[in-house]
CSV table of C-alpha atoms in Angstrom, one decimal:
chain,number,residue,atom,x,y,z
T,1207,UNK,CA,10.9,151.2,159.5
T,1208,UNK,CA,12.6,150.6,156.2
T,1209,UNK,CA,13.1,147.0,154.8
T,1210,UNK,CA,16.2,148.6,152.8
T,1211,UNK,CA,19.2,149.4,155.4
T,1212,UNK,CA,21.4,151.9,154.3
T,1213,UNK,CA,24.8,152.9,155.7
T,1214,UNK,CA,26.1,154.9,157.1
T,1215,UNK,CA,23.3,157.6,157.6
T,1216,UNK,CA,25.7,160.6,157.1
T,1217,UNK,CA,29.1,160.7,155.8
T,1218,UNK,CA,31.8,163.5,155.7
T,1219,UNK,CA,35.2,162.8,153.5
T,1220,UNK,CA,37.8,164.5,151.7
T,1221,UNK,CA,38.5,164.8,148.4
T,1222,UNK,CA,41.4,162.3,148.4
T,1223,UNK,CA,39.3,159.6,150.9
T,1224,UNK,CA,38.2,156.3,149.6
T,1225,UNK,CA,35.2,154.8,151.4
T,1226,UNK,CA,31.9,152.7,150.7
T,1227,UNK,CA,28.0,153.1,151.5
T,1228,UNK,CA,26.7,150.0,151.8
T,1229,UNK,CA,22.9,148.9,151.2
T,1230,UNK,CA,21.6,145.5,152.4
T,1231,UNK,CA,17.7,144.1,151.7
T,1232,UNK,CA,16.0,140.8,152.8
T,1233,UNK,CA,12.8,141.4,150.8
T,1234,UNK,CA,13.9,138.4,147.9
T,1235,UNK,CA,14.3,141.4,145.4
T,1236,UNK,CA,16.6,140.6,142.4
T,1237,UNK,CA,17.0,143.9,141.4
T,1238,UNK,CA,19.0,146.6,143.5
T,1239,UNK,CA,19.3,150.8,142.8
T,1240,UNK,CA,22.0,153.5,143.1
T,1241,UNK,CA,20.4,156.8,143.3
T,1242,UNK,CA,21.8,160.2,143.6
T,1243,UNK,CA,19.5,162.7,144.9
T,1244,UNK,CA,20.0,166.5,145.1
T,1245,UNK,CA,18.3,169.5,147.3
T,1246,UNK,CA,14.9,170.1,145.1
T,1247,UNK,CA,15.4,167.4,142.6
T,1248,UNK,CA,14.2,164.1,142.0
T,1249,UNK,CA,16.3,161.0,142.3
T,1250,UNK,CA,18.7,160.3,139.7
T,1251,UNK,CA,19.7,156.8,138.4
T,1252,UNK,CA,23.3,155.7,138.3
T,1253,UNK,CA,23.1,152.4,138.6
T,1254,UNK,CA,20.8,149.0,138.1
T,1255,UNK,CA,21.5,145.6,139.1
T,1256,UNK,CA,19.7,143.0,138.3
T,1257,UNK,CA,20.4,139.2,139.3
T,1258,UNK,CA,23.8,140.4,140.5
T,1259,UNK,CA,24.6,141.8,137.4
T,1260,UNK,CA,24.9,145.2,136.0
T,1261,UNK,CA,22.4,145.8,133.9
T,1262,UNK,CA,22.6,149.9,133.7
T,1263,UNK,CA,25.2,152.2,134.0
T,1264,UNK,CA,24.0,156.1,133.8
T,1265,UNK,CA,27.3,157.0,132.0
T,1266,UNK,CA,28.1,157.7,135.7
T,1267,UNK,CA,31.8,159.1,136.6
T,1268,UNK,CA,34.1,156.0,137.4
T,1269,UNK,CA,35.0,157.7,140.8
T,1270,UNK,CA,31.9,155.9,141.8
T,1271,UNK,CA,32.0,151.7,141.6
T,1272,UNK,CA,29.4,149.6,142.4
T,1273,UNK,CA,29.8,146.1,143.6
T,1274,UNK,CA,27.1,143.5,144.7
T,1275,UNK,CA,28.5,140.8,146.4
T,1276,UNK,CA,24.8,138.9,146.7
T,1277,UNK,CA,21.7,139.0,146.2
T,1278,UNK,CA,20.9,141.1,149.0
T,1279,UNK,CA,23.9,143.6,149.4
T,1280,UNK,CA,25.0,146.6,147.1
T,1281,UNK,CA,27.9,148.7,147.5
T,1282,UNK,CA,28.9,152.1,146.2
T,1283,UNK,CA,32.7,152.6,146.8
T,1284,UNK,CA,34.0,156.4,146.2
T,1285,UNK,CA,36.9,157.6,145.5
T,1286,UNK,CA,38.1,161.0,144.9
T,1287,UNK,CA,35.1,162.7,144.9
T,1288,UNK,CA,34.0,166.8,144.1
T,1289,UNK,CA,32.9,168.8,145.9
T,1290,UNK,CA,29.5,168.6,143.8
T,1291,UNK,CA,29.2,165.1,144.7
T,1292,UNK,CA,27.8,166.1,148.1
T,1293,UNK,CA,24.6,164.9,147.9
T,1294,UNK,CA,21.5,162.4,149.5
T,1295,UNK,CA,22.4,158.7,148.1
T,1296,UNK,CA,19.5,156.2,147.8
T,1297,UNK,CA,19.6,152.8,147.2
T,1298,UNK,CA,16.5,150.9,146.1
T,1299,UNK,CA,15.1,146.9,145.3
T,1300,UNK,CA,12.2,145.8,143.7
T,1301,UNK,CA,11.3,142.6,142.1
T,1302,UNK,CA,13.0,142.2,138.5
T,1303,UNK,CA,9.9,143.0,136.2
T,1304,UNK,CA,9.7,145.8,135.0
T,1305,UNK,CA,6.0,146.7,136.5
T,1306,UNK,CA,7.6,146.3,139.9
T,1307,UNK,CA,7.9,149.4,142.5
T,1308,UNK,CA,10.9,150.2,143.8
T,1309,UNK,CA,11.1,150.6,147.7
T,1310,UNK,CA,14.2,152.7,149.1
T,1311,UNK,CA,16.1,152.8,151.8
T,1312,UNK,CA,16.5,155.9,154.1
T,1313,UNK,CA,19.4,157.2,152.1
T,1314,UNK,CA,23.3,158.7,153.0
T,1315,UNK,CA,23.7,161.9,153.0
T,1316,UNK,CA,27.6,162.6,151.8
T,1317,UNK,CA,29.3,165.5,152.1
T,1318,UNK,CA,32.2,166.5,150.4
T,1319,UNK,CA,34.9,168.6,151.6
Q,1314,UNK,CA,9.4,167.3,126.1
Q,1315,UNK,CA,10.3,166.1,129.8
Q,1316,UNK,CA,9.2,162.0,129.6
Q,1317,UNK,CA,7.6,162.9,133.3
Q,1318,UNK,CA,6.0,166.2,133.9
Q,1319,UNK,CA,4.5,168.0,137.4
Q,1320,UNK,CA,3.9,171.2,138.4
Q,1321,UNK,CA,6.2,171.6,140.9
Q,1322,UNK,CA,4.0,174.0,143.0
Q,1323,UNK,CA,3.9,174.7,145.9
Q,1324,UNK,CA,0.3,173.7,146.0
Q,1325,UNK,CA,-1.7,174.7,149.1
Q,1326,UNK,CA,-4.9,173.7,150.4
Q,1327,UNK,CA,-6.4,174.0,153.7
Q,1328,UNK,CA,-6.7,171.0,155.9
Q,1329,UNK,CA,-10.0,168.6,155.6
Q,1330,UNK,CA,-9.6,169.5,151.6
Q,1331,UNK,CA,-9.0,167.2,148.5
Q,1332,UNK,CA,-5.7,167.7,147.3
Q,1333,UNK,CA,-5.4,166.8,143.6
Q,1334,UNK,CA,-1.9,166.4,142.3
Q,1335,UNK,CA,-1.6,165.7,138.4
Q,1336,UNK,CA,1.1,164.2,135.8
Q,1337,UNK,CA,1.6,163.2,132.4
Q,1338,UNK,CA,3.9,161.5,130.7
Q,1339,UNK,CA,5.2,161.2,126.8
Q,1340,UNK,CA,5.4,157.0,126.4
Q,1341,UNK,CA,2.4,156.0,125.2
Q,1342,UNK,CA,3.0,152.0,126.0
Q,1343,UNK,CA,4.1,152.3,129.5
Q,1344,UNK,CA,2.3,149.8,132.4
Q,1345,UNK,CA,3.7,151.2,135.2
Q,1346,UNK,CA,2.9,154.4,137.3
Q,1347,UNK,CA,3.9,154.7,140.8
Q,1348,UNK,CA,3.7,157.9,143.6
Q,1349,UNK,CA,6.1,158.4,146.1
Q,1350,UNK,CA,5.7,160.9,149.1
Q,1351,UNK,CA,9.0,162.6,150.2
Q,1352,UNK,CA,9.0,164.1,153.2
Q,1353,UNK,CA,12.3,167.3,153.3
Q,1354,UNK,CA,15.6,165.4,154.4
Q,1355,UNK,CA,14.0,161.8,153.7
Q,1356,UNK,CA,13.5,159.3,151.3
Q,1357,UNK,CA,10.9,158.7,148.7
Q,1358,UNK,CA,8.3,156.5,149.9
Q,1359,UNK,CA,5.8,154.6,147.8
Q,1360,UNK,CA,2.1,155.6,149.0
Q,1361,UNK,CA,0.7,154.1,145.5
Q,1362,UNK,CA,0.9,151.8,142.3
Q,1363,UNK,CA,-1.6,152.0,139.5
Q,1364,UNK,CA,-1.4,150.0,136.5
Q,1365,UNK,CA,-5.4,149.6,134.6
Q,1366,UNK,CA,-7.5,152.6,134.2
Q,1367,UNK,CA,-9.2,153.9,136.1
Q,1368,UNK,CA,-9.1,154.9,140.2
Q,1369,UNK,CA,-7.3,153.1,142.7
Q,1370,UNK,CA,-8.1,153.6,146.3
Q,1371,UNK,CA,-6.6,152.7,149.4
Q,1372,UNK,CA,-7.3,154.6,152.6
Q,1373,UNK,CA,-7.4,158.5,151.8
Q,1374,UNK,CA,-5.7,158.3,148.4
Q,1375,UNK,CA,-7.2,157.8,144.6
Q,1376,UNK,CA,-4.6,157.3,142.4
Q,1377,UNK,CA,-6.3,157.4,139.1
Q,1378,UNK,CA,-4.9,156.9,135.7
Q,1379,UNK,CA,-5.8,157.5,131.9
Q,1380,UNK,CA,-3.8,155.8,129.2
Q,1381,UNK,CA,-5.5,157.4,126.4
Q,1382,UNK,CA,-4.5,160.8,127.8
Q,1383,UNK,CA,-1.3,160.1,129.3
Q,1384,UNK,CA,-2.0,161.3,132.9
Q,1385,UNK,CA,-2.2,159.8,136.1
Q,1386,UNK,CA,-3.3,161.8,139.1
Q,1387,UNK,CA,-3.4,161.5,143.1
Q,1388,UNK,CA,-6.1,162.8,145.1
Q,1389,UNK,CA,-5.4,162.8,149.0
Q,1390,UNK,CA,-8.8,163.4,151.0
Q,1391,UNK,CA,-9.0,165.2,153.9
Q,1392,UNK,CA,-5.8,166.2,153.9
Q,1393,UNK,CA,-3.8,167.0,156.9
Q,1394,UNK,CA,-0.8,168.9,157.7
Q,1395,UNK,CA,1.2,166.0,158.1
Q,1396,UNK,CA,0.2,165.1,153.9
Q,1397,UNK,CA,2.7,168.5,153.7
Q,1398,UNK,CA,6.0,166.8,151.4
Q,1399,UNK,CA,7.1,166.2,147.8
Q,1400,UNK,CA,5.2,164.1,145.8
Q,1401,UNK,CA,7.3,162.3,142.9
Q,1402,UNK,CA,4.8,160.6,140.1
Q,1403,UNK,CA,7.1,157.8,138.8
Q,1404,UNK,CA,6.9,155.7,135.8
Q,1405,UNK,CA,8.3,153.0,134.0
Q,1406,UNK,CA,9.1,153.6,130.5
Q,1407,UNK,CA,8.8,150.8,129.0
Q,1408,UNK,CA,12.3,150.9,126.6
Q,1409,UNK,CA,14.5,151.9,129.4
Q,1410,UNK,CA,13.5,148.8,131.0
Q,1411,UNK,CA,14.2,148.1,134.6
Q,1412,UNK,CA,14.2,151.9,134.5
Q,1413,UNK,CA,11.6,154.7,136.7
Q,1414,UNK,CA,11.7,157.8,135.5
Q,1415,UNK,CA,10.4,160.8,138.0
Q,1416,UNK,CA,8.9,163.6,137.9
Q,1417,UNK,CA,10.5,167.2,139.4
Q,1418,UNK,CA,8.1,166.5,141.9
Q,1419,UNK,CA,5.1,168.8,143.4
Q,1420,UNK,CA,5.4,170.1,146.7
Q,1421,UNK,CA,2.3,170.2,149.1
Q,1422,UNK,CA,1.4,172.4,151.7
Q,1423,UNK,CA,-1.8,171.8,153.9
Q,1424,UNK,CA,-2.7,174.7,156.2
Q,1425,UNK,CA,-4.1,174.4,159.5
């Protein structure tokens, strides 16, 4: 079992939906991840909070907002998404140094129609 | 050059062998080296941390690492087909911060 809860496991939404995947940890990390991951790749970084507080942005498409209301939630809200936005979304925490692992949740997969 | 580099394989051994997976990277001050096993469809999962030189053991893994060279490696003894996944090497350059960088990733296949 994961100590990073994401949801919802699977998600399916038009072009023109809004909606949110939502990551919650109870490990005391101060640092929470947005990951995008596609078939065959590794993870990509979109986002880094740290003490609540963005601390990273990936240049990542503003059709994507993150939002972390505490220390142990993170959101992603979407809105009009492509098509080649389907993809495996992980969310991560560690502890804020920078020699810390991450540990990440089981993911959403999102599919775009 | 890639900051994180694996051969992404496939690599195959038979089961009861070492499998020896291998990266390097191109920042010569970072601390912080990490793998992750990914099993298709799931998420990463940290198996390891290594920050000295030298080998790290725990259980059938030896993570070892060499700053001079820029290379840290996993060894998995007696492997078994359930070891079969994607193994990402991570690390933590050190002027990106808060900030792991992967590796493509190798992909291993143990034979029964």
């Amino acid at each position: 079992d994961t100590e990073v809860t994401q949801t919802p496991k699977h998600l399916v939404m038009g072009m023109t939906n809004k909606k949110s995947l939502k990551c919650e940890q109870h490990m005391g990390h101060r640092a929470m991840y947005w990951y995008k991951q596609k078939a065959k790749k590794p993870p990509e970084l979109m986002f880094v909070y740290s003490y609540e507080k963005l601390s990273i942005n990936e240049s990542v498409p503003s059709r994507f907002s993150p939002e972390c209301p505490n220390s142990s939630l993170l959101n992603l809200h979407l809105h009009a998404l492509q098509p080649e936005d389907s993809a495996l979304y992980l969310c991560a925490s560690s502890q804020v140094a920078n020699n810390q692992p991450q540990h990440f949740g089981d993911g959403t997969r999102l599919s775009i129609l | 050059q890639k900051e994180v580099e694996q051969n992404s394989g496939p690599l195959s051994v038979p089961e009861g062998a070492i499998a020896s997976l291998n990266c390097t990277y191109s920042d010569r001050v970072s601390q912080s080296f990490f793998w992750y096993r990914q099993y298709s469809g799931k998420s990463p999962e940290l198996i390891m941390s290594i920050y000295s030189n030298g080998d790290k053991e725990d259980g059938r893994f030896t993570a070892q690492l060499n700053k001079a060279s820029q290379y840290v490696s996993l060894l998995i003894r007696d492997s078994q087909p359930s070891d079969s996944a994607t193994y990402l090497c991570a690390v933590n350059i050190m002027e990106y911060g808060n900030k792991l960088v992967f590796g493509a990733g190798t992909i291993l296949r143990v034979k029964s």
